[in-house]
PDB file of C-alpha atoms in Angstrom:
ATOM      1  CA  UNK A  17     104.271 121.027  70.396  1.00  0.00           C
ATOM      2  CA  UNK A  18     101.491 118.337  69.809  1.00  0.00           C
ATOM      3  CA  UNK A  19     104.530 115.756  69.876  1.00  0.00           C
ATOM      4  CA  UNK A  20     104.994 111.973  68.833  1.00  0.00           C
ATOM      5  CA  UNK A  21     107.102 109.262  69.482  1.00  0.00           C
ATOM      6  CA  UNK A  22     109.042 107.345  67.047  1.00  0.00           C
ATOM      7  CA  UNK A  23     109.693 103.218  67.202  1.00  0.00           C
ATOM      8  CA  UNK A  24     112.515 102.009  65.338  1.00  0.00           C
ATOM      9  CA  UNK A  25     113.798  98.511  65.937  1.00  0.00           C
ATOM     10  CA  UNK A  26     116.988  96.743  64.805  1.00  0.00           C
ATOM     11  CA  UNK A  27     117.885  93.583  62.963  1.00  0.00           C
ATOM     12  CA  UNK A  28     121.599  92.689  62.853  1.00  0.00           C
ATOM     13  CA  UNK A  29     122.994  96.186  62.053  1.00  0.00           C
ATOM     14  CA  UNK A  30     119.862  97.430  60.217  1.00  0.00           C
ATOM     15  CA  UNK A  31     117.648  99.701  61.689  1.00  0.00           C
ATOM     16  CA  UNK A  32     113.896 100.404  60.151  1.00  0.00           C
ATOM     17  CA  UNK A  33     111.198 102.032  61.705  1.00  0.00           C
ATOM     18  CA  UNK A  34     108.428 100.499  63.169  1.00  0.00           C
ATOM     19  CA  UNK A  35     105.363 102.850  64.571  1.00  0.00           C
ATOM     20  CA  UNK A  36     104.615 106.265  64.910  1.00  0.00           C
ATOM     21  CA  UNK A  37     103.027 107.422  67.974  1.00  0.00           C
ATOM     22  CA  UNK A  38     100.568 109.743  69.261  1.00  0.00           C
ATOM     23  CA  UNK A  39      98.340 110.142  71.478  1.00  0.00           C
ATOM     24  CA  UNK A  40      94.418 109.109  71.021  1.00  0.00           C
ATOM     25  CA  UNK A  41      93.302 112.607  72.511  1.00  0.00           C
ATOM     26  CA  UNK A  42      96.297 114.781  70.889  1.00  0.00           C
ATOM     27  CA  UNK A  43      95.958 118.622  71.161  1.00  0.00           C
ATOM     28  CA  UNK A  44      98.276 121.342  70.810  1.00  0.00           C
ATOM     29  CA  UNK A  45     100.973 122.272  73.316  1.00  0.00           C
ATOM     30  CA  UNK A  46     100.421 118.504  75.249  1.00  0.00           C
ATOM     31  CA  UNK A  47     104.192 117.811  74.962  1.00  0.00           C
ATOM     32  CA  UNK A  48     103.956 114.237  74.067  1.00  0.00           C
ATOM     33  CA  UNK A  49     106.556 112.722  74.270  1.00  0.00           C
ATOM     34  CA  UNK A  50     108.665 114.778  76.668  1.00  0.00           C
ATOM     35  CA  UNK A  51     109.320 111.238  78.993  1.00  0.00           C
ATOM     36  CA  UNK A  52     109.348 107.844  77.543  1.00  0.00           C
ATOM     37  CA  UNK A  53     110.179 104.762  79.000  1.00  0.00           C
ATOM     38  CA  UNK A  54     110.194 100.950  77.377  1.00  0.00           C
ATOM     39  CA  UNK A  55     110.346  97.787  78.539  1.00  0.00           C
ATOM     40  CA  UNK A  56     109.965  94.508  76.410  1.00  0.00           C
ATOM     41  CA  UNK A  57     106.666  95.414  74.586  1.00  0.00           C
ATOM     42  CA  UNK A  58     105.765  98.242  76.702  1.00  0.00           C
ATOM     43  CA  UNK A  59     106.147 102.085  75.631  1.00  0.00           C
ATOM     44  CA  UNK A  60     105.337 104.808  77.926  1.00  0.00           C
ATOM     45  CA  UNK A  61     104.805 108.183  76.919  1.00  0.00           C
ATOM     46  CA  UNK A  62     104.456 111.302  79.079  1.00  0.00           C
ATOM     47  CA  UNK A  63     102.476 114.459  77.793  1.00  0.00           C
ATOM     48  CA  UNK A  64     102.959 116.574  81.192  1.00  0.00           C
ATOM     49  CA  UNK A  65     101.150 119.427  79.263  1.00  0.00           C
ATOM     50  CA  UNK A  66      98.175 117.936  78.451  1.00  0.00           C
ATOM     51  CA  UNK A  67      95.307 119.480  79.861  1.00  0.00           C
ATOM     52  CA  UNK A  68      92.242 117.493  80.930  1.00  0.00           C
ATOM     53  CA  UNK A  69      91.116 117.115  84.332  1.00  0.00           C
ATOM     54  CA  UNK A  70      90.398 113.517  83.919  1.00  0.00           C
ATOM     55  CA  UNK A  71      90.984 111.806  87.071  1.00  0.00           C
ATOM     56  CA  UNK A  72      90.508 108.481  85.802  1.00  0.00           C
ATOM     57  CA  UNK A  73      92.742 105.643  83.762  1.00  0.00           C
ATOM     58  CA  UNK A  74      90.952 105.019  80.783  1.00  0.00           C
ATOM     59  CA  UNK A  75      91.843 101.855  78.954  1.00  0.00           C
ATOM     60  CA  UNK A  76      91.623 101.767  75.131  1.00  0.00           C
ATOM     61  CA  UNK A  77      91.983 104.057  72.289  1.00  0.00           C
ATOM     62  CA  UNK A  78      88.524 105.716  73.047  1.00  0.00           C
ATOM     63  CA  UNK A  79      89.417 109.039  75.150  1.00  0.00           C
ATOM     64  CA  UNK A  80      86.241 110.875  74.060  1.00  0.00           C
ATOM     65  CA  UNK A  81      85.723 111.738  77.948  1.00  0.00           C
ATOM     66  CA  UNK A  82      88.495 113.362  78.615  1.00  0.00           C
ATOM     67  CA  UNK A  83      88.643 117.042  77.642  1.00  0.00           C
ATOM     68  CA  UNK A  84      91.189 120.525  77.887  1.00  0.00           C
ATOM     69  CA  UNK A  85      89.108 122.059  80.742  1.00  0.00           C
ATOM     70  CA  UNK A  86      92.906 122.569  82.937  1.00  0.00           C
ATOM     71  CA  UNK A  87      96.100 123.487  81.916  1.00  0.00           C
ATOM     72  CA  UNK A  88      99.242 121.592  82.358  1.00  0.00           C
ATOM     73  CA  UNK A  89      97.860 118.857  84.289  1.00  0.00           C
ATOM     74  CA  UNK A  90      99.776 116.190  82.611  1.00  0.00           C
ATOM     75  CA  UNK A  91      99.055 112.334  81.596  1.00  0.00           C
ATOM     76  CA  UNK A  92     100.846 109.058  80.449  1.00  0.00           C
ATOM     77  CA  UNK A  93      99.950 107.210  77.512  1.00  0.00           C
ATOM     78  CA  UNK A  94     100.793 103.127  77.269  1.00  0.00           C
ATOM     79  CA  UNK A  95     101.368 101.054  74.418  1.00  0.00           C
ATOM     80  CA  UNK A  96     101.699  97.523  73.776  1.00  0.00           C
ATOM     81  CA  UNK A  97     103.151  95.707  70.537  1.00  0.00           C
ATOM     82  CA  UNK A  98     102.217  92.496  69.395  1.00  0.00           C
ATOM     83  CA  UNK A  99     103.030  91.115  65.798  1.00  0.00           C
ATOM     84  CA  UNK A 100     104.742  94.319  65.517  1.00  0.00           C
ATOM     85  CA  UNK A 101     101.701  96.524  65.475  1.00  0.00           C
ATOM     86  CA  UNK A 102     101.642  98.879  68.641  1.00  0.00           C
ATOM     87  CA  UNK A 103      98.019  99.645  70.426  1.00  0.00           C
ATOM     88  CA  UNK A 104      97.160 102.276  72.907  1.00  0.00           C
ATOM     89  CA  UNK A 105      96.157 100.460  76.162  1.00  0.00           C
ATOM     90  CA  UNK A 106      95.947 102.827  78.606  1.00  0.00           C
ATOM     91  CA  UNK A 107      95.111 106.653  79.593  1.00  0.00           C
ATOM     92  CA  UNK A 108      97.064 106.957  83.194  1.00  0.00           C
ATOM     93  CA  UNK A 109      96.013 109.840  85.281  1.00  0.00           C
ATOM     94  CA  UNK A 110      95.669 111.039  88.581  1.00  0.00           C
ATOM     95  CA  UNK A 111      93.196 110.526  90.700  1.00  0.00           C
ATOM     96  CA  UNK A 112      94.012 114.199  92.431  1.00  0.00           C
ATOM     97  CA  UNK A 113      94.896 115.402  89.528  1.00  0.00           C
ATOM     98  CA  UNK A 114      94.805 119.787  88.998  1.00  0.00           C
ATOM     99  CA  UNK A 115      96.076 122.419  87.230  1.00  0.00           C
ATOM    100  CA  UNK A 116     100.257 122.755  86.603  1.00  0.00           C
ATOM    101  CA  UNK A 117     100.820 119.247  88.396  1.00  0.00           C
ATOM    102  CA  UNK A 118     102.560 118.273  85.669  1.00  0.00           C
ATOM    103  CA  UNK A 119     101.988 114.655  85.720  1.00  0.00           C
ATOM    104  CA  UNK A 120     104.579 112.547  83.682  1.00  0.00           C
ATOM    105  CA  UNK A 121     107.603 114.988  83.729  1.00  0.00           C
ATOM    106  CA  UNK A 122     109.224 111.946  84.246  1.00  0.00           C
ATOM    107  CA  UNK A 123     108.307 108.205  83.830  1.00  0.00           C
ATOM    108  CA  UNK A 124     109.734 104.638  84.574  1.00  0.00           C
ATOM    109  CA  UNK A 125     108.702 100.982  83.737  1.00  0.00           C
ATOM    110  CA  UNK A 126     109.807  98.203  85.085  1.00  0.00           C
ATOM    111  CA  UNK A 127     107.845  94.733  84.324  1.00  0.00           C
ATOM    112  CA  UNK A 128     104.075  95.401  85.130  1.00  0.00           C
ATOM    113  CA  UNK A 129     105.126  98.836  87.117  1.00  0.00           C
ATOM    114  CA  UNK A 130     105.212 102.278  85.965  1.00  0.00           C
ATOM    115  CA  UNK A 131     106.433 105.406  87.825  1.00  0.00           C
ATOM    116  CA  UNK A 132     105.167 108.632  87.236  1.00  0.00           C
ATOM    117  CA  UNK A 133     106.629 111.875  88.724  1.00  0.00           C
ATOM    118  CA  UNK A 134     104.106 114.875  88.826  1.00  0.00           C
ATOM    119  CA  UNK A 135     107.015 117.946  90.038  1.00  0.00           C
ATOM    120  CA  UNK A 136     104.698 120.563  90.460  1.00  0.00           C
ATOM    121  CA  UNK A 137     101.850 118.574  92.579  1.00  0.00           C
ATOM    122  CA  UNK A 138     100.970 120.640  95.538  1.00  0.00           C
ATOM    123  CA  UNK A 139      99.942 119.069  98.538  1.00  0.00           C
ATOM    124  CA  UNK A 140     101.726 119.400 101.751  1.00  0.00           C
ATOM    125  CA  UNK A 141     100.888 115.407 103.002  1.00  0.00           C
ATOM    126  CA  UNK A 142     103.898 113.828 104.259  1.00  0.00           C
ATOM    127  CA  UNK A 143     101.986 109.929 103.851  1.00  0.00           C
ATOM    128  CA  UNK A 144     102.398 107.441 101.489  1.00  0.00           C
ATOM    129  CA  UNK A 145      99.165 106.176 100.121  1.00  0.00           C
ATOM    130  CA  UNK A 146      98.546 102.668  99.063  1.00  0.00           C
ATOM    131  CA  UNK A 147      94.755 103.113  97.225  1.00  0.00           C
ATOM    132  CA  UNK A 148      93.219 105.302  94.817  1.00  0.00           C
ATOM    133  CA  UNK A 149      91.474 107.404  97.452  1.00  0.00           C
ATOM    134  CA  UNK A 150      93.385 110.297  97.246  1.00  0.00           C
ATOM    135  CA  UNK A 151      91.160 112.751  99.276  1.00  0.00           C
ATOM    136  CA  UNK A 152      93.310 113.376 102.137  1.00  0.00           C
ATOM    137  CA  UNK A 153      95.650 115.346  99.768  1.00  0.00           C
ATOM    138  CA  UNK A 154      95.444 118.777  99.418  1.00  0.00           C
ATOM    139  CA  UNK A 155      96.743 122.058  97.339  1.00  0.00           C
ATOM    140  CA  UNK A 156      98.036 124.048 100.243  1.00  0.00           C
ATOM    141  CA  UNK A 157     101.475 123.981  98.910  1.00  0.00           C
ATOM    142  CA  UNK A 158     103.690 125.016  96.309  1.00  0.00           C
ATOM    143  CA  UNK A 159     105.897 122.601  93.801  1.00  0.00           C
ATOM    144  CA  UNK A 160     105.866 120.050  96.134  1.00  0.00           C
ATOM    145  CA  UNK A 161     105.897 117.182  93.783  1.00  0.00           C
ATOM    146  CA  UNK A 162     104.695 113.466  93.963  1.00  0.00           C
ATOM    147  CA  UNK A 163     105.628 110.288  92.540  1.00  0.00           C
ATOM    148  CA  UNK A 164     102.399 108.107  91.602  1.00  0.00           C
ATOM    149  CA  UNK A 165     102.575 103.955  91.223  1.00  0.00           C
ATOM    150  CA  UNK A 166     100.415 102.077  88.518  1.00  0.00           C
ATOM    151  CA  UNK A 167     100.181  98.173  88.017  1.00  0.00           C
ATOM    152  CA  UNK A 168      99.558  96.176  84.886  1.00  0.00           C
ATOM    153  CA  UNK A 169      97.143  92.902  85.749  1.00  0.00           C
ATOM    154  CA  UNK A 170      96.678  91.222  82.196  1.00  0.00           C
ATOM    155  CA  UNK A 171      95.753  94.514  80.239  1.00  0.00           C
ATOM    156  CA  UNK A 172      94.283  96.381  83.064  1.00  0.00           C
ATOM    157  CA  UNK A 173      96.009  99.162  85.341  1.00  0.00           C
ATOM    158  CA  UNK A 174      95.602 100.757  88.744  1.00  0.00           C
ATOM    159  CA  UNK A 175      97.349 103.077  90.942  1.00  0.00           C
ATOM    160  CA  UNK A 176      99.087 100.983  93.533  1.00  0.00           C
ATOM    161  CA  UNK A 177     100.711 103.893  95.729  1.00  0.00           C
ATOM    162  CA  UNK A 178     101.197 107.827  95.899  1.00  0.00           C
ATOM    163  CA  UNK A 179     104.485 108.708  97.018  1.00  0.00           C
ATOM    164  CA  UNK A 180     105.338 112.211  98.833  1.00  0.00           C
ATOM    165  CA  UNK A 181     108.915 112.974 100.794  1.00  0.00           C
ATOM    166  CA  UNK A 182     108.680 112.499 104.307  1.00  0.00           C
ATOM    167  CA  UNK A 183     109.877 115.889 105.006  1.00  0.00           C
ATOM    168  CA  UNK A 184     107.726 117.398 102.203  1.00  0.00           C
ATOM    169  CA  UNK A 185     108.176 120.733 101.323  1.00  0.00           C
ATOM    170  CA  UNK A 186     107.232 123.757  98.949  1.00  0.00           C
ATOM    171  CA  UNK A 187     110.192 123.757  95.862  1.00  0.00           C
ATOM    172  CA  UNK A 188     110.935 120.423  96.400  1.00  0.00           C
ATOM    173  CA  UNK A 189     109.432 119.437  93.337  1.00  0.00           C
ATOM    174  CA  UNK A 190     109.654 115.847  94.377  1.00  0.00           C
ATOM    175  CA  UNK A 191     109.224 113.395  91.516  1.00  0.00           C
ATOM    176  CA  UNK A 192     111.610 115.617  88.583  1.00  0.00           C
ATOM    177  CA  UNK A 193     113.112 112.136  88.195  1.00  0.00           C
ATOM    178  CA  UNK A 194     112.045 108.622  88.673  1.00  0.00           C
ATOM    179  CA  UNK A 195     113.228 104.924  88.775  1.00  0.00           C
ATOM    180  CA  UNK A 196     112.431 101.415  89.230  1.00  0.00           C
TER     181      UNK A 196
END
């Protein structure tokens, strides 16, 4: 349940395969993979089961600071072709990121803007936020669910906005789906 992705690209009507893909930090049971999204020379990857409590993007291939110390906290992986070789670029995560949030159940790009639904996120704050200062969240709830919003500028991403229902609720698990 480690996972990968697979790129295969098509010339005429010949298809060959281009990459495989896993994650820099891969462990066992991460579900890589689950969500993927692509746009132009863009893949995102979802591994909603990985387990670090990492609450910060981490661009590069070198994840030696994350770790498994939660369980089911989830994460997004980017990765960026050019001349036909793909690169990691980016370690997405969130900045109130616990246990069974399940960050990257589901996933979206569109241009420099990725979506990232977290279903089992539990706070009960009704607000959208537009920074990474996520400290007015909370865990008083129960599969709430939120939708997070990163931005690409050149090679480097940030969270742009945190997204919760306006009528916010436990079950909801707000975020199962996501698009852009």
């Amino acid at each position: 349940n480690n996972g990968a992705a697979y790129v295969l690209v098509r010339d005429g009507t010949t298809w060959s395969h281009q990459a495989y893909l896993k994650s820099p930090n891969n462990s066992n049971n991460d579900y890589f993979g689950d969500s993927i999204a692509i746009e132009d020379n863009t893949i995102v990857v979802g591994a909603f089961y990985e387990g670090s409590d990492t609450t910060a993007i981490i661009h590069g291939n070198d994840l030696s600071g994350t770790n498994n110390n939660g369980a089911v906290n989830g994460a997004v992986y980017v990765f960026v072709r050019g001349s036909n070789i793909w690169s990691h670029q980016a370690y997405l995560k969130a900045p109130n990121n616990s246990d069974d949030d399940r960050f990257g159940r589901s996933i979206a790009i569109s241009g420099d803007t990725i979506v990232v639904g977290a279903t089992n996120e539990n706070s009960t704050t009704t607000a959208i936020i537009h920074d990474n200062d996520l400290s007015s969240t909370n865990s008083s709830g129960s599969y709430n669910g939120a939708v997070y919003v990163f931005v690409r500028d050149g090679t480097t991403w940030s969270l742009q906005a945190y997204l919760k229902a306006p009528n916010n609720s436990n079950g909801d698990l707000f975020g199962e789906s996501v698009a852009i």
